[in-house]
């Protein structure tokens, strides 16, 4: 549909004979609506420069409508659209009248010349952009690594983290058995539960084993809570080390069967050699003997012996003056 | 490539009369060239660049006109330029009064020395249209220059 925004294209198509009948009718209606554009249409009529005949005489060249289409010929000369012969004749036509020359010079002023001093100032950016676009993913990876390193260093060197690590490192190093360790950690976790924000964090604290987990644990715990934990753990520093406890327990057990003939045949449990007291009855009996000993004010030596005949252990008082034991004595 | 950047920048700057906008258009143009580098014939890079720059500029002008800023800027530039008597500035002012298509085809013709056929390819017009636009632009420019010289 022809309108004021596209009428020029319609005019051109009309002049070139490319419009259909319906479009021509639309064009005529449009010109009736806007009669001022009729002059523009007439102005757009291209000057058909007649091709000079090679055999043409000077008389036929004079037939070229320089006068009627003077402006178009001026522009054609400016645009180098004239043939060599036409250009020569038009030059003669111009020189014949100063007014014509002056008019042509006015057209020459419309010829634009580029100001070469105006240059694009950001050429380096164009080159840079071409280089950057390709390895974009490499840059992204490098940036991510740098960012992670920066965040890690920032967290590790933060004053709060340093303080917490210092507190932990100052705690007494107490070796506990696995059972004791679990018991302690459970009790601590239960006691300091309010200091952890989520159950997951609490679970992490309970199950910590590696150094990294400990570090995370340190970050999760409030410094005030750490002070309390420190005071709780300090007494444990004086507790016997688990390894020492095991050693103490193992020593008498190893001595017992060493000098026993029964031990050699796998019957160490039947040996009458002194063994580690294990029976509650033995302890009660010994306590009774000790009581008697205190009453009579005389030390009574006791020992546990095994009676093969009745297959029971007995408390034997070596000082037979005061105490008798069982049937044998 | 650097020579093309200068030429495109001058062409766009004359049309938009705004350095920042011209800079954006040149950047966009070279970015598009880089994206389509595999499909561009190396012998026709200059033509590709000017075609892309022209259409990018037209899009820019349309966008600006929608926000009604472009015409105001043009009027201000015109009023400012009227204070000068230098022929180059008079021409700039006259150029600003041409339509976008007329100004573009004249600039491509005079600045870059493109033929009608090449200009037609860049501006997506046919050769006859290009020729008519150039002839009409010359007449307008001559009329404006004559008027201004008479005033001066």
Short mmCIF file of C-alpha atoms in Angstrom, two decimals:
data_model
loop_
_atom_site.label_atom_id
_atom_site.label_comp_id
_atom_site.label_asym_id
_atom_site.label_seq_id
_atom_site.Cartn_x
_atom_site.Cartn_y
_atom_site.Cartn_z
CA UNK A 1 0.00 0.00 0.00
CA UNK A 2 1.43 3.32 -1.03
CA UNK A 3 1.83 5.97 1.64
CA UNK A 4 4.03 8.92 2.49
CA UNK A 5 6.78 6.68 3.77
CA UNK A 6 7.21 4.51 0.70
CA UNK A 7 5.95 6.59 -2.20
CA UNK A 8 9.50 7.11 -3.56
CA UNK A 9 9.88 3.40 -4.21
CA UNK A 10 6.48 3.39 -5.94
CA UNK A 11 7.52 6.38 -8.05
CA UNK A 12 10.68 4.60 -9.14
CA UNK A 13 8.83 1.41 -9.97
CA UNK A 14 6.26 3.45 -11.86
CA UNK A 15 8.95 5.16 -13.91
CA UNK A 16 10.55 1.83 -14.67
CA UNK A 17 7.19 0.30 -15.61
CA UNK A 18 7.28 -2.28 -12.82
CA UNK A 19 3.87 -1.48 -11.31
CA UNK A 20 0.78 -3.58 -11.93
CA UNK A 21 -2.45 -1.92 -13.04
CA UNK A 22 -3.87 -2.03 -9.53
CA UNK A 23 -0.71 -0.45 -8.15
CA UNK A 24 -0.82 2.23 -10.84
CA UNK A 25 -4.42 3.03 -9.88
CA UNK A 26 -3.34 3.26 -6.25
CA UNK A 27 -0.53 5.60 -7.29
CA UNK A 28 -2.92 7.89 -9.19
CA UNK A 29 -5.26 8.03 -6.20
CA UNK A 30 -2.32 8.84 -3.99
CA UNK A 31 -1.28 11.71 -6.29
CA UNK A 32 -4.81 13.07 -6.16
CA UNK A 33 -4.57 13.09 -2.38
CA UNK A 34 -1.13 14.69 -2.40
CA UNK A 35 -0.86 16.82 -5.56
CA UNK A 36 2.32 18.48 -4.29
CA UNK A 37 4.14 15.16 -4.84
CA UNK A 38 3.34 15.21 -8.56
CA UNK A 39 6.21 17.66 -9.07
CA UNK A 40 8.49 15.27 -7.24
CA UNK A 41 7.46 12.47 -9.55
CA UNK A 42 8.18 14.65 -12.55
CA UNK A 43 11.53 15.55 -11.04
CA UNK A 44 12.41 11.89 -10.73
CA UNK A 45 12.09 11.34 -14.45
CA UNK A 46 15.54 10.21 -15.45
CA UNK A 47 17.13 12.10 -18.26
CA UNK A 48 17.56 9.72 -21.07
CA UNK A 49 20.87 10.77 -22.52
CA UNK A 50 20.71 10.04 -26.16
CA UNK A 51 23.52 7.89 -27.42
CA UNK A 52 25.41 9.91 -29.99
CA UNK A 53 25.71 8.31 -33.33
CA UNK A 54 29.27 7.79 -34.44
CA UNK A 55 28.34 9.13 -37.79
CA UNK A 56 26.45 12.03 -36.28
CA UNK A 57 27.26 15.41 -37.51
CA UNK A 58 27.76 18.54 -35.50
CA UNK A 59 24.17 19.40 -36.23
CA UNK A 60 22.90 16.21 -34.61
CA UNK A 61 25.02 16.86 -31.47
CA UNK A 62 23.35 20.20 -31.11
CA UNK A 63 20.13 18.31 -30.64
CA UNK A 64 21.25 17.09 -27.20
CA UNK A 65 18.94 18.90 -24.74
CA UNK A 66 21.65 20.66 -22.70
CA UNK A 67 19.41 23.62 -22.13
CA UNK A 68 16.30 21.80 -20.99
CA UNK A 69 18.10 19.22 -18.82
CA UNK A 70 21.00 21.36 -17.80
CA UNK A 71 21.07 20.32 -14.17
CA UNK A 72 20.95 16.63 -14.99
CA UNK A 73 23.84 17.07 -17.40
CA UNK A 74 25.81 18.94 -14.73
CA UNK A 75 25.33 16.04 -12.32
CA UNK A 76 26.04 13.49 -15.03
CA UNK A 77 29.32 15.27 -15.76
CA UNK A 78 30.12 15.34 -12.05
CA UNK A 79 29.39 11.63 -11.74
CA UNK A 80 31.31 10.74 -14.90
CA UNK A 81 28.16 9.38 -16.45
CA UNK A 82 28.71 11.16 -19.77
CA UNK A 83 30.51 9.58 -22.64
CA UNK A 84 33.67 11.15 -23.89
CA UNK A 85 31.93 12.91 -26.78
CA UNK A 86 29.07 14.11 -24.59
CA UNK A 87 31.49 15.43 -22.01
CA UNK A 88 33.39 17.36 -24.69
CA UNK A 89 30.23 18.92 -26.09
CA UNK A 90 28.91 19.78 -22.66
CA UNK A 91 32.21 21.48 -21.77
CA UNK A 92 31.83 23.63 -24.88
CA UNK A 93 28.28 24.38 -23.85
CA UNK A 94 29.39 25.47 -20.37
CA UNK A 95 32.26 27.65 -21.58
CA UNK A 96 29.94 29.50 -23.91
CA UNK A 97 28.17 31.14 -20.96
CA UNK A 98 29.63 32.25 -17.59
CA UNK A 99 26.32 31.74 -15.85
CA UNK A 100 26.33 28.09 -16.93
CA UNK A 101 29.93 27.67 -15.71
CA UNK A 102 29.04 29.22 -12.39
CA UNK A 103 26.03 26.96 -12.05
CA UNK A 104 28.15 23.90 -12.77
CA UNK A 105 30.74 25.03 -10.20
CA UNK A 106 27.96 25.10 -7.65
CA UNK A 107 27.41 21.42 -8.35
CA UNK A 108 31.06 20.71 -7.96
CA UNK A 109 30.80 22.04 -4.44
CA UNK A 110 28.40 19.23 -3.61
CA UNK A 111 31.17 16.73 -4.14
CA UNK A 112 32.08 15.52 -0.67
CA UNK A 113 35.64 14.79 0.36
CA UNK A 114 36.50 12.63 3.33
CA UNK A 115 38.44 14.22 6.13
CA UNK A 116 41.38 11.81 6.43
CA UNK A 117 42.31 13.23 9.80
CA UNK A 118 39.19 11.64 11.22
CA UNK A 119 40.22 8.10 12.13
CA UNK A 120 38.70 5.39 14.25
CA UNK A 121 40.37 5.83 17.64
CA UNK A 122 39.79 2.34 19.07
CA UNK A 123 41.43 0.08 16.51
CA UNK A 124 43.29 -1.81 19.21
CA UNK A 125 39.93 -2.81 20.69
CA UNK A 126 38.89 -4.35 17.39
CA UNK A 127 42.01 -6.52 17.38
CA UNK A 128 41.63 -7.32 21.03
CA UNK A 129 38.03 -8.34 20.58
CA UNK A 130 38.96 -10.75 17.82
CA UNK A 131 41.50 -12.44 20.04
CA UNK A 132 39.37 -12.54 23.13
CA UNK A 133 36.28 -14.04 21.53
CA UNK A 134 37.98 -17.29 20.56
CA UNK A 135 39.61 -18.49 23.79
CA UNK A 136 36.73 -17.24 25.91
CA UNK A 137 36.33 -20.58 27.65
CA UNK A 138 40.01 -20.64 28.60
CA UNK A 139 39.72 -17.22 30.16
CA UNK A 140 36.61 -18.30 32.02
CA UNK A 141 38.38 -21.35 33.46
CA UNK A 142 41.41 -19.30 34.47
CA UNK A 143 39.19 -16.69 36.09
CA UNK A 144 37.31 -19.39 38.03
CA UNK A 145 40.54 -20.89 39.35
CA UNK A 146 41.86 -17.50 40.41
CA UNK A 147 38.55 -16.69 42.08
CA UNK A 148 38.52 -19.97 44.01
CA UNK A 149 42.11 -19.48 45.12
CA UNK A 150 41.39 -15.94 46.22
CA UNK A 151 38.34 -17.05 48.22
CA UNK A 152 40.29 -19.93 49.78
CA UNK A 153 43.18 -17.70 50.82
CA UNK A 154 40.77 -15.12 52.15
CA UNK A 155 38.95 -17.68 54.29
CA UNK A 156 42.12 -19.39 55.52
CA UNK A 157 43.80 -16.13 56.45
CA UNK A 158 40.76 -14.51 57.97
CA UNK A 159 41.30 -13.39 61.59
CA UNK A 160 38.41 -15.52 62.88
CA UNK A 161 39.79 -18.72 61.34
CA UNK A 162 43.27 -18.03 62.66
CA UNK A 163 41.91 -17.45 66.16
CA UNK A 164 39.90 -20.66 66.10
CA UNK A 165 42.84 -22.70 64.88
CA UNK A 166 44.99 -21.20 67.62
CA UNK A 167 42.47 -22.21 70.26
CA UNK A 168 42.24 -25.77 68.93
CA UNK A 169 45.99 -26.12 68.72
CA UNK A 170 46.26 -25.01 72.35
CA UNK A 171 43.90 -27.75 73.51
CA UNK A 172 45.58 -30.64 75.39
CA UNK A 173 46.24 -33.62 73.18
CA UNK A 174 44.60 -36.58 74.90
CA UNK A 175 44.58 -40.00 73.38
CA UNK A 176 41.35 -41.80 74.08
CA UNK A 177 40.13 -45.22 73.14
CA UNK A 178 37.63 -45.37 70.28
CA UNK A 179 34.83 -46.02 72.75
CA UNK A 180 35.90 -43.19 74.99
CA UNK A 181 36.41 -40.91 72.04
CA UNK A 182 32.90 -41.62 70.82
CA UNK A 183 31.47 -41.11 74.27
CA UNK A 184 33.27 -37.81 74.67
CA UNK A 185 32.29 -36.53 71.27
CA UNK A 186 28.67 -37.55 71.83
CA UNK A 187 28.53 -35.84 75.17
CA UNK A 188 30.20 -32.73 73.77
CA UNK A 189 27.91 -32.69 70.80
CA UNK A 190 24.90 -33.03 73.05
CA UNK A 191 26.16 -30.34 75.37
CA UNK A 192 27.10 -27.86 72.65
CA UNK A 193 24.23 -28.64 70.31
CA UNK A 194 22.83 -25.09 70.51
CA UNK A 195 26.04 -23.74 69.04
CA UNK A 196 25.50 -25.59 65.78
CA UNK A 197 23.04 -24.19 63.36
CA UNK A 198 21.81 -27.42 61.74
CA UNK A 199 21.68 -31.11 62.47
CA UNK A 200 23.91 -31.75 59.50
CA UNK A 201 26.60 -29.58 61.01
CA UNK A 202 26.25 -31.50 64.27
CA UNK A 203 26.58 -34.80 62.42
CA UNK A 204 29.71 -33.53 60.71
CA UNK A 205 31.20 -32.65 64.06
CA UNK A 206 30.37 -36.09 65.47
CA UNK A 207 31.87 -37.97 62.58
CA UNK A 208 34.96 -35.89 62.11
CA UNK A 209 38.15 -37.78 61.46
CA UNK A 210 40.20 -35.98 58.86
CA UNK A 211 42.07 -32.73 59.18
CA UNK A 212 39.82 -31.01 56.68
CA UNK A 213 36.73 -31.95 58.63
CA UNK A 214 38.35 -30.61 61.75
CA UNK A 215 39.01 -27.34 60.01
CA UNK A 216 35.41 -27.14 58.88
CA UNK A 217 34.36 -28.03 62.37
CA UNK A 218 36.45 -25.20 63.72
CA UNK A 219 34.75 -22.76 61.42
CA UNK A 220 31.32 -23.98 62.45
CA UNK A 221 31.88 -23.69 66.19
CA UNK A 222 31.45 -20.39 67.91
CA UNK A 223 34.65 -19.10 69.59
CA UNK A 224 32.85 -18.79 72.91
CA UNK A 225 31.86 -22.45 72.69
CA UNK A 226 35.45 -23.37 72.01
CA UNK A 227 36.53 -21.72 75.24
CA UNK A 228 34.07 -23.89 77.15
CA UNK A 229 35.21 -27.01 75.31
CA UNK A 230 38.77 -26.12 76.20
CA UNK A 231 37.95 -25.98 79.90
CA UNK A 232 36.13 -29.32 79.63
CA UNK A 233 38.96 -31.04 77.84
CA UNK A 234 41.79 -29.78 79.99
CA UNK A 235 41.24 -32.34 82.80
CA UNK A 236 41.45 -35.09 80.25
CA UNK A 237 45.00 -34.04 79.57
CA UNK A 238 46.04 -35.57 82.90
CA UNK A 239 44.22 -38.83 82.29
CA UNK A 240 46.36 -41.92 81.55
CA UNK A 241 46.93 -42.48 77.93
CA UNK A 242 44.92 -45.36 76.47
CA UNK A 243 48.04 -47.07 75.21
CA UNK A 244 49.48 -47.06 78.73
CA UNK A 245 46.27 -48.50 80.13
CA UNK A 246 46.41 -51.36 77.66
CA UNK A 247 50.05 -52.00 78.52
CA UNK A 248 49.31 -52.17 82.23
CA UNK A 249 46.46 -54.56 81.64
CA UNK A 250 48.44 -56.82 79.39
CA UNK A 251 51.54 -57.22 81.60
CA UNK A 252 50.05 -59.46 84.40
CA UNK A 253 48.15 -61.54 81.85
CA UNK A 254 51.37 -62.29 80.05
CA UNK A 255 53.20 -63.22 83.29
CA UNK A 256 50.62 -65.65 84.50
CA UNK A 257 51.04 -68.53 82.08
CA UNK A 258 54.76 -68.00 81.56
CA UNK A 259 55.95 -70.26 84.43
CA UNK A 260 53.04 -72.62 84.43
CA UNK A 261 53.24 -76.22 83.27
CA UNK A 262 49.52 -76.17 82.63
CA UNK A 263 50.03 -73.22 80.31
CA UNK A 264 52.24 -75.35 78.17
CA UNK A 265 49.42 -77.83 77.56
CA UNK A 266 46.79 -75.15 77.12
CA UNK A 267 45.31 -75.32 80.60
CA UNK A 268 46.54 -72.06 81.98
CA UNK A 269 43.12 -71.35 83.45
CA UNK A 270 43.66 -74.28 85.83
CA UNK A 271 46.99 -73.05 87.10
CA UNK A 272 47.33 -72.34 90.84
CA UNK A 273 49.87 -69.62 90.21
CA UNK A 274 48.72 -66.19 91.34
CA UNK A 275 46.56 -64.54 88.72
CA UNK A 276 44.92 -61.25 88.21
CA UNK A 277 41.91 -61.04 90.58
CA UNK A 278 38.78 -61.14 88.58
CA UNK A 279 36.08 -62.57 90.88
CA UNK A 280 33.74 -60.40 92.87
CA UNK A 281 33.54 -63.13 95.50
CA UNK A 282 37.33 -63.10 95.75
CA UNK A 283 37.30 -59.36 96.26
CA UNK A 284 34.61 -59.70 98.96
CA UNK A 285 36.55 -62.43 100.67
CA UNK A 286 39.73 -60.43 100.57
CA UNK A 287 37.95 -57.42 101.98
CA UNK A 288 36.72 -59.60 104.83
CA UNK A 289 40.22 -60.89 105.49
CA UNK A 290 41.57 -57.37 105.49
CA UNK A 291 38.89 -56.36 107.98
CA UNK A 292 39.83 -59.21 110.27
CA UNK A 293 43.43 -58.25 109.83
CA UNK A 294 42.68 -54.74 110.97
CA UNK A 295 40.76 -56.03 113.95
CA UNK A 296 43.55 -58.32 115.12
CA UNK A 297 46.10 -55.75 114.16
CA UNK A 298 48.19 -58.22 112.30
CA UNK A 299 48.77 -58.42 108.58
CA UNK A 300 47.31 -61.50 107.00
CA UNK A 301 48.66 -62.63 103.66
CA UNK A 302 46.08 -64.11 101.36
CA UNK A 303 46.27 -65.92 98.07
CA UNK A 304 43.86 -67.52 95.66
CA UNK A 305 44.30 -71.18 94.98
CA UNK A 306 42.41 -73.62 92.78
CA UNK A 307 41.14 -76.84 94.30
CA UNK A 308 41.29 -79.56 91.68
CA UNK A 309 39.14 -81.96 93.63
CA UNK A 310 36.12 -79.78 93.91
CA UNK A 311 37.14 -77.51 91.00
CA UNK A 312 36.65 -74.17 92.78
CA UNK A 313 38.97 -71.29 93.64
CA UNK A 314 39.59 -70.56 97.28
CA UNK A 315 41.11 -67.82 99.34
CA UNK A 316 44.02 -69.23 101.23
CA UNK A 317 45.35 -67.41 104.25
CA UNK A 318 49.01 -68.15 104.63
CA UNK A 319 48.93 -67.23 108.30
CA UNK A 320 47.15 -70.37 109.50
CA UNK A 321 47.01 -69.12 113.02
CA UNK A 322 44.02 -66.94 112.41
CA UNK A 323 42.16 -68.09 109.43
CA UNK A 324 41.27 -71.43 108.09
CA UNK A 325 40.04 -71.97 104.66
CA UNK A 326 37.70 -74.67 103.43
CA UNK A 327 37.92 -78.36 103.82
CA UNK A 328 41.55 -78.78 102.88
CA UNK A 329 42.85 -76.84 105.77
CA UNK B 1 41.49 -3.81 8.14
CA UNK B 2 42.52 -0.60 9.92
CA UNK B 3 41.87 1.43 6.76
CA UNK B 4 38.40 -0.07 6.52
CA UNK B 5 37.74 0.83 10.13
CA UNK B 6 38.62 4.45 9.43
CA UNK B 7 36.44 4.57 6.33
CA UNK B 8 33.48 3.00 8.07
CA UNK B 9 33.89 5.28 11.04
CA UNK B 10 33.92 8.40 8.82
CA UNK B 11 30.90 7.16 6.88
CA UNK B 12 28.88 6.40 10.00
CA UNK B 13 30.01 9.52 11.81
CA UNK B 14 28.81 11.72 8.93
CA UNK B 15 25.44 10.03 9.08
CA UNK B 16 24.92 9.92 12.83
CA UNK B 17 27.03 12.97 13.83
CA UNK B 18 27.69 11.28 17.16
CA UNK B 19 31.09 9.74 17.92
CA UNK B 20 29.86 7.36 20.60
CA UNK B 21 27.12 5.99 18.39
CA UNK B 22 29.53 5.71 15.46
CA UNK B 23 31.94 3.85 17.72
CA UNK B 24 29.18 1.42 18.71
CA UNK B 25 28.25 0.80 15.08
CA UNK B 26 31.89 0.12 14.10
CA UNK B 27 32.27 -2.27 17.05
CA UNK B 28 29.09 -4.12 16.11
CA UNK B 29 30.18 -4.29 12.49
CA UNK B 30 33.54 -5.88 13.22
CA UNK B 31 31.98 -8.21 15.76
CA UNK B 32 29.55 -9.44 13.10
CA UNK B 33 32.44 -9.86 10.67
CA UNK B 34 34.27 -11.96 13.22
CA UNK B 35 31.24 -14.14 13.88
CA UNK B 36 30.66 -14.71 10.16
CA UNK B 37 34.33 -14.84 9.18
CA UNK B 38 33.98 -18.33 7.72
CA UNK B 39 31.21 -17.22 5.36
CA UNK B 40 32.81 -13.98 4.17
CA UNK B 41 34.82 -13.93 0.96
CA UNK B 42 38.18 -12.31 1.84
CA UNK B 43 38.10 -10.34 -1.41
CA UNK B 44 34.76 -8.80 -0.48
CA UNK B 45 35.50 -7.95 3.13
CA UNK B 46 35.28 -4.21 2.53
CA UNK B 47 31.91 -4.50 0.84
CA UNK B 48 30.70 -6.79 3.63
CA UNK B 49 31.85 -4.32 6.27
CA UNK B 50 30.15 -1.34 4.64
CA UNK B 51 26.96 -3.31 4.04
CA UNK B 52 26.86 -4.45 7.64
CA UNK B 53 27.70 -0.98 8.93
CA UNK B 54 25.01 0.61 6.78
CA UNK B 55 22.26 -1.72 7.97
CA UNK B 56 23.42 -1.52 11.57
CA UNK B 57 23.28 2.26 11.27
CA UNK B 58 19.77 2.19 9.75
CA UNK B 59 18.61 0.00 12.63
CA UNK B 60 20.21 2.44 15.02
CA UNK B 61 18.47 5.42 13.40
CA UNK B 62 15.10 3.69 13.51
CA UNK B 63 15.58 2.85 17.16
CA UNK B 64 16.58 6.42 17.91
CA UNK B 65 13.61 7.82 16.06
CA UNK B 66 11.30 5.64 18.08
CA UNK B 67 12.62 7.35 21.17
CA UNK B 68 12.36 10.77 19.44
CA UNK B 69 15.93 11.72 20.31
CA UNK B 70 17.47 11.58 16.89
CA UNK B 71 15.55 14.41 15.23
CA UNK B 72 16.17 16.70 18.18
CA UNK B 73 19.89 16.06 17.97
CA UNK B 74 19.84 16.74 14.25
CA UNK B 75 18.07 20.07 14.75
CA UNK B 76 20.52 21.09 17.44
CA UNK B 77 23.49 20.18 15.26
CA UNK B 78 21.98 22.14 12.39
CA UNK B 79 21.42 25.22 14.50
CA UNK B 80 24.94 24.96 15.81
CA UNK B 81 26.47 24.57 12.37
CA UNK B 82 24.62 27.56 10.96
CA UNK B 83 26.97 29.78 12.90
CA UNK B 84 29.93 28.81 10.70
CA UNK B 85 30.81 30.00 7.23
CA UNK B 86 33.35 27.35 6.23
CA UNK B 87 32.28 25.38 3.14
CA UNK B 88 32.90 22.04 4.86
CA UNK B 89 30.58 22.99 7.68
CA UNK B 90 28.00 24.32 5.27
CA UNK B 91 28.17 21.01 3.45
CA UNK B 92 27.79 19.13 6.72
CA UNK B 93 24.71 21.12 7.51
CA UNK B 94 23.30 20.56 4.03
CA UNK B 95 24.12 16.86 4.31
CA UNK B 96 22.16 16.68 7.54
CA UNK B 97 19.07 17.86 5.70
CA UNK B 98 19.10 14.98 3.24
CA UNK B 99 17.12 11.83 3.84
CA UNK B 100 19.01 8.91 5.35
CA UNK B 101 19.16 7.02 2.07
CA UNK B 102 20.23 10.05 0.04
CA UNK B 103 22.96 10.90 2.51
CA UNK B 104 24.23 7.34 2.61
CA UNK B 105 24.44 6.87 -1.14
CA UNK B 106 26.19 10.21 -1.64
CA UNK B 107 28.69 9.44 1.09
CA UNK B 108 29.42 6.00 -0.30
CA UNK B 109 29.85 7.52 -3.74
CA UNK B 110 32.10 10.41 -2.70
CA UNK B 111 33.98 9.02 0.29
CA UNK B 112 34.62 5.50 -0.95
CA UNK B 113 34.20 5.96 -4.71
CA UNK B 114 31.75 3.07 -4.99
CA UNK B 115 29.97 2.48 -8.30
CA UNK B 116 26.19 2.54 -8.57
CA UNK B 117 26.20 -1.24 -8.64
CA UNK B 118 28.28 -1.53 -5.45
CA UNK B 119 26.16 1.05 -3.66
CA UNK B 120 23.07 -0.84 -4.75
CA UNK B 121 24.47 -4.01 -3.16
CA UNK B 122 25.32 -2.25 0.06
CA UNK B 123 22.01 -0.44 0.42
CA UNK B 124 19.81 -3.21 -0.98
CA UNK B 125 18.48 -0.90 -3.73
CA UNK B 126 18.68 -1.30 -7.49
CA UNK B 127 21.08 0.72 -9.62
CA UNK B 128 18.41 3.03 -11.02
CA UNK B 129 17.21 3.88 -7.54
CA UNK B 130 20.74 4.63 -6.43
CA UNK B 131 21.28 6.90 -9.41
CA UNK B 132 18.03 8.77 -8.81
CA UNK B 133 18.82 9.19 -5.11
CA UNK B 134 22.26 10.59 -5.94
CA UNK B 135 20.94 12.99 -8.56
CA UNK B 136 18.24 14.25 -6.26
CA UNK B 137 20.70 14.58 -3.40
CA UNK B 138 23.04 16.67 -5.55
CA UNK B 139 20.24 18.99 -6.52
CA UNK B 140 19.20 19.42 -2.90
CA UNK B 141 22.75 20.01 -1.76
CA UNK B 142 23.31 22.56 -4.49
CA UNK B 143 20.11 24.38 -3.57
CA UNK B 144 20.99 24.43 0.16
CA UNK B 145 24.55 25.57 -0.47
CA UNK B 146 23.33 28.31 -2.82
CA UNK B 147 20.84 29.52 -0.25
CA UNK B 148 23.38 29.56 2.54
CA UNK B 149 26.01 31.28 0.47
CA UNK B 150 23.47 33.93 -0.40
CA UNK B 151 22.74 34.43 3.29
CA UNK B 152 26.43 34.56 4.22
#
